Tab-separated table of N, CA and C in Angstrom:
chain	number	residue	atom	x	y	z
A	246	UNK	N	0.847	-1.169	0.000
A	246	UNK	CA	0.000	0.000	0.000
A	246	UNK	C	0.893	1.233	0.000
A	247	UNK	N	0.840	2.365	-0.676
A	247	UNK	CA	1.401	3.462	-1.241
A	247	UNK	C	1.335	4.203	-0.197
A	248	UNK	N	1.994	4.993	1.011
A	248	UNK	CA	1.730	5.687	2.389
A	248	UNK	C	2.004	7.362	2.412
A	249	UNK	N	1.246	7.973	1.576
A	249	UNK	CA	2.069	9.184	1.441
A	249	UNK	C	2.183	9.966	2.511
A	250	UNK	N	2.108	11.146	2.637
A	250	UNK	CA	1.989	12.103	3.761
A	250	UNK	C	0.173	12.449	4.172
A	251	UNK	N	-0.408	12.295	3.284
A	251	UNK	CA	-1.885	12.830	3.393
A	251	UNK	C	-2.492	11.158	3.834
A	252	UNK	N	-2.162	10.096	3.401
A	252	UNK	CA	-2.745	9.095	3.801
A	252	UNK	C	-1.777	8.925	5.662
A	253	UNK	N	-1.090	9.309	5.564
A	253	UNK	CA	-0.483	9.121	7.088
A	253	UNK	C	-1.184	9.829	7.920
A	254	UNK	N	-1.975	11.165	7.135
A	254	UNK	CA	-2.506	11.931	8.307
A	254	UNK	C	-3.894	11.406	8.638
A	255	UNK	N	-4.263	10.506	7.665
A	255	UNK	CA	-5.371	10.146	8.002
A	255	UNK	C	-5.360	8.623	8.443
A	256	UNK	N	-4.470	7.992	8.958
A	256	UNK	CA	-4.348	7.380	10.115
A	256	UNK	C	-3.802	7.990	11.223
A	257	UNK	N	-3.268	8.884	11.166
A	257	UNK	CA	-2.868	9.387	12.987
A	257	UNK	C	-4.286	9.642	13.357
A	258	UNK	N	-5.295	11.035	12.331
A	258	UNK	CA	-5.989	11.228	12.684
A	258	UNK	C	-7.326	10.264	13.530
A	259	UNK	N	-7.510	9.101	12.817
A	259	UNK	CA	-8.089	7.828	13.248
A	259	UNK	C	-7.468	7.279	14.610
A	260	UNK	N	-6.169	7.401	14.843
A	260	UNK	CA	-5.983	7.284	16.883
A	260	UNK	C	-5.834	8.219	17.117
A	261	UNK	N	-6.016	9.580	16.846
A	261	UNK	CA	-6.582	10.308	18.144
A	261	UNK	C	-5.219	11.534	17.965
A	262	UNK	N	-4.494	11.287	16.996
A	262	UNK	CA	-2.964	12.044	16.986
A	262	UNK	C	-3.583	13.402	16.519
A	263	UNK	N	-3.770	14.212	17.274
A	263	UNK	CA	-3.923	15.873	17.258
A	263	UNK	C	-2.897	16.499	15.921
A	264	UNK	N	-2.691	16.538	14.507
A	264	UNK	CA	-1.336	17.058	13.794
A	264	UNK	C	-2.267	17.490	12.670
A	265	UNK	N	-1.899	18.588	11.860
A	265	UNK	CA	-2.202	19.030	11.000
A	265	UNK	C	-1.153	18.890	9.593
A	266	UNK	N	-1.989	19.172	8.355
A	266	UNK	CA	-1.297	18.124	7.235
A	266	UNK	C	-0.149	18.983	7.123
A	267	UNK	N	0.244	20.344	7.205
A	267	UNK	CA	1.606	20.660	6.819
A	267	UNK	C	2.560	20.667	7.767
A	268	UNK	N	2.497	19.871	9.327
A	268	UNK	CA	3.777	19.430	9.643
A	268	UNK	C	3.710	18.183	9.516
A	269	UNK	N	2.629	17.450	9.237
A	269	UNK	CA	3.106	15.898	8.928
A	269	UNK	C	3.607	15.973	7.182
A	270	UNK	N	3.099	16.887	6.613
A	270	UNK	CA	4.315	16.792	5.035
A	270	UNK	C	5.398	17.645	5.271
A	271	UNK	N	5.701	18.495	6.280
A	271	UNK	CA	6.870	19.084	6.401
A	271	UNK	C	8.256	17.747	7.228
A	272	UNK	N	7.416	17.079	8.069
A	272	UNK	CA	8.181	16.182	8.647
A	272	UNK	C	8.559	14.855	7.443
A	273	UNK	N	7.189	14.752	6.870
A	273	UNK	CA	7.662	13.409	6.143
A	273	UNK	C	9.067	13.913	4.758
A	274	UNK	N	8.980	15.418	4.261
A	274	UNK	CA	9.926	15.540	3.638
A	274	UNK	C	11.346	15.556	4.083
A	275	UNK	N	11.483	16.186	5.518
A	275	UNK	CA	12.212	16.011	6.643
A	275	UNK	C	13.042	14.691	6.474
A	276	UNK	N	12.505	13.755	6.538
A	276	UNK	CA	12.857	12.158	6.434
A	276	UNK	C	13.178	11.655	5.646
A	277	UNK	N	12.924	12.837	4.471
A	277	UNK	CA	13.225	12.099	3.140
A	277	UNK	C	12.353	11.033	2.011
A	278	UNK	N	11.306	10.846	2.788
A	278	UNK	CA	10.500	9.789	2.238
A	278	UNK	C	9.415	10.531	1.043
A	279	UNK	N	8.905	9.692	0.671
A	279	UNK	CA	8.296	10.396	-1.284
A	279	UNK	C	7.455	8.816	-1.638
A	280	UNK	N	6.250	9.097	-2.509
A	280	UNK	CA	5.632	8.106	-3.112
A	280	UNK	C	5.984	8.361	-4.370
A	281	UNK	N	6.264	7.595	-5.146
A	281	UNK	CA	6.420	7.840	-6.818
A	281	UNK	C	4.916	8.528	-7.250
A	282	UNK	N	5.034	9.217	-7.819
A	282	UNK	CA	3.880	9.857	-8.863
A	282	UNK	C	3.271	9.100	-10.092
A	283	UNK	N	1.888	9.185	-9.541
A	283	UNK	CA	1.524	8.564	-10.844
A	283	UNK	C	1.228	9.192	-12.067
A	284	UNK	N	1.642	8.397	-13.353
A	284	UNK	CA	1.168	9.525	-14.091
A	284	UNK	C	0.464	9.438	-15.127
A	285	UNK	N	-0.573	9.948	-15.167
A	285	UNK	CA	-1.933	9.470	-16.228
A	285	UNK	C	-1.726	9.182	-17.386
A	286	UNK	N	-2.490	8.250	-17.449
A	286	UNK	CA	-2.400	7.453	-19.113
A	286	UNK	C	-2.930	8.367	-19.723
A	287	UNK	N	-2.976	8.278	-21.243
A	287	UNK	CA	-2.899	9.203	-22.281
A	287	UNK	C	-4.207	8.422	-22.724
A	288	UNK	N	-4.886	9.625	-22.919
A	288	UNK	CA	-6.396	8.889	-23.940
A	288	UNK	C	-6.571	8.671	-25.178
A	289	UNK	N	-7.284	7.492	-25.658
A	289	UNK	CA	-7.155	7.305	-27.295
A	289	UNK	C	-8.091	7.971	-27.465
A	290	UNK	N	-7.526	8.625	-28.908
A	290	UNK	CA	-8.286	9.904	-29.443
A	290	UNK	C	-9.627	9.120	-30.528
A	291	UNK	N	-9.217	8.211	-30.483
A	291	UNK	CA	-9.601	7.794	-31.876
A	291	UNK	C	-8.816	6.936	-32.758
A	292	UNK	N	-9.643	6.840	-34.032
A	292	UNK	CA	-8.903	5.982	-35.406
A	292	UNK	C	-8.809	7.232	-36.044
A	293	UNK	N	-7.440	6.819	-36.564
A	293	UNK	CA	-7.160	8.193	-37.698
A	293	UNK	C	-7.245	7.690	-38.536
A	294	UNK	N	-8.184	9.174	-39.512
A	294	UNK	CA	-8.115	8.899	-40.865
A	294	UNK	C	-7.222	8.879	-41.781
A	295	UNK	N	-7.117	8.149	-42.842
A	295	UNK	CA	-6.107	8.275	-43.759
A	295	UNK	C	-6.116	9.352	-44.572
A	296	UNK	N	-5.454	9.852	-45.132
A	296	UNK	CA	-5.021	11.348	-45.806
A	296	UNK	C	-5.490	11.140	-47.447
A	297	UNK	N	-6.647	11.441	-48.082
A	297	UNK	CA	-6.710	10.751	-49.708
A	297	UNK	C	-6.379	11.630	-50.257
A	298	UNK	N	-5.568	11.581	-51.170
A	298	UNK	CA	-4.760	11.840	-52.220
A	298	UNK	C	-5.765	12.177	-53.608
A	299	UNK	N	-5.180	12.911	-53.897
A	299	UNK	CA	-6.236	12.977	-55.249
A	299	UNK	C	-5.429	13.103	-56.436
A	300	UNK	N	-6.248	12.378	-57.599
A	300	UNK	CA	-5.838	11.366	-58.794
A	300	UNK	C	-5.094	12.352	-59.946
A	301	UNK	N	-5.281	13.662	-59.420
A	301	UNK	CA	-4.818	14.525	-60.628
A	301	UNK	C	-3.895	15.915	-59.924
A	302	UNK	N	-3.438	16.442	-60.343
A	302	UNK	CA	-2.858	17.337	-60.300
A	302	UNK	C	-4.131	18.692	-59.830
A	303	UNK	N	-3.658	20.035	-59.379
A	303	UNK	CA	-4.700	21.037	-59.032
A	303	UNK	C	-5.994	20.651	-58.819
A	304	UNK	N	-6.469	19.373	-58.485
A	304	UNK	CA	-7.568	19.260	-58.211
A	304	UNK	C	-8.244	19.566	-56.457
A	305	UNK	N	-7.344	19.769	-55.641
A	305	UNK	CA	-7.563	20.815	-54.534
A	305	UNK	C	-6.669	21.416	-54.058
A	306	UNK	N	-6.692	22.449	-53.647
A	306	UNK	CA	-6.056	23.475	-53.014
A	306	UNK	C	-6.249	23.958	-51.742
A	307	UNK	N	-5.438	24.122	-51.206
A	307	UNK	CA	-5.047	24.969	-49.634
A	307	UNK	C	-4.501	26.133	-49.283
A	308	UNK	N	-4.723	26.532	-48.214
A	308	UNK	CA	-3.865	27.880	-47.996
A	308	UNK	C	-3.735	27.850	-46.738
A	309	UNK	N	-2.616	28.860	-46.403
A	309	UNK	CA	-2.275	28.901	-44.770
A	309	UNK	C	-1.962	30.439	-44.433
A	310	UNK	N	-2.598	30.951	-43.649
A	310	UNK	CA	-2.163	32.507	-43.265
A	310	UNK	C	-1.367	32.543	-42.362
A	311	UNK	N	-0.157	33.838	-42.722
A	311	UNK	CA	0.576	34.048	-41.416
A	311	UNK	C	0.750	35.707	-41.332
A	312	UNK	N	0.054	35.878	-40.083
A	312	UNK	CA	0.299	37.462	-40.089
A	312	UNK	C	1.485	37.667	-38.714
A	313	UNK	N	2.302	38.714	-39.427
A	313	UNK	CA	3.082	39.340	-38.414
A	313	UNK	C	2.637	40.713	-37.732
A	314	UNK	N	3.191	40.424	-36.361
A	314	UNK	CA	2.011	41.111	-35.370
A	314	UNK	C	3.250	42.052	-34.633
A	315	UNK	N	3.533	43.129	-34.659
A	315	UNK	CA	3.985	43.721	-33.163
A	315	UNK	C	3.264	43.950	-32.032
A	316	UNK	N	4.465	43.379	-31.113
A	316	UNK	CA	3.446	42.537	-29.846
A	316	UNK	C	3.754	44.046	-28.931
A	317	UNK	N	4.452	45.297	-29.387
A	317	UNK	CA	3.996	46.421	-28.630
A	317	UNK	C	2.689	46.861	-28.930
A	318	UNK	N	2.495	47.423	-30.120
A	318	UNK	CA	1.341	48.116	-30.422
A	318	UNK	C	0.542	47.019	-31.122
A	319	UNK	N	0.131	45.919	-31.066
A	319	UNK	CA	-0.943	45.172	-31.512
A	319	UNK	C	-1.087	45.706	-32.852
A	320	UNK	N	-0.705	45.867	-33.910
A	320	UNK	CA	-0.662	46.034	-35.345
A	320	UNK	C	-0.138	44.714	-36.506
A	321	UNK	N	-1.103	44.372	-36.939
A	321	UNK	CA	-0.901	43.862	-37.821
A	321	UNK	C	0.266	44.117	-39.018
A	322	UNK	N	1.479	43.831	-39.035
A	322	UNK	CA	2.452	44.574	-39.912
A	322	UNK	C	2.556	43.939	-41.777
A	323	UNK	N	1.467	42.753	-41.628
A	323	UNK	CA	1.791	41.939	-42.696
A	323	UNK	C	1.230	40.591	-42.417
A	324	UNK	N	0.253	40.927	-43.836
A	324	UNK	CA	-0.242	39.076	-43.897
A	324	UNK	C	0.688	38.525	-45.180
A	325	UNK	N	0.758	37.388	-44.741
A	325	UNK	CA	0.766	36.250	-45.973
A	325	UNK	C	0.226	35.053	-46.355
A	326	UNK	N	-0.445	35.634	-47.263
A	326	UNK	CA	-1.455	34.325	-47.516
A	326	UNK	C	-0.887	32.960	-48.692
């Protein structure tokens, strides 16, 4: 069973041990002691789609904007589309 500092306080608290949680985590760091961290699994997003290709040349098109911004005066100095 994993014993961190917050589960310790809640067994002292259960006999009667009068302590509040930041000197029982000030003491347990004191000691040196640590639970490994857990760390959350990553969620599946999904099935990805495959990317279709198309059979000819110019048959679709894209675009991407990039505007340059001065980040004093909030002015747009230049798009490129």
């Amino acid at each position: 069973m994993m014993m961190g500092y917050r589960r310790l306080l809640v067994l002292l608290r259960r006999e009667g041990e009068p302590s509040g949680i930041n000197r029982i985590h000030r003491l347990y760091r004191e000691e040196g002691l640590s639970v490994r961290k857990r760390h959350a699994r990553r969620k599946v997003v999904g099935t990805r789609v495959s990317i279709v290709l198309e059979a000819k040349p110019n048959a679709r098109w894209s675009i991407d904007f990039v505007h340059i911004v001065d980040d004093a005066t909030k002015q747009c100095l230049g798009a490129i589309p």
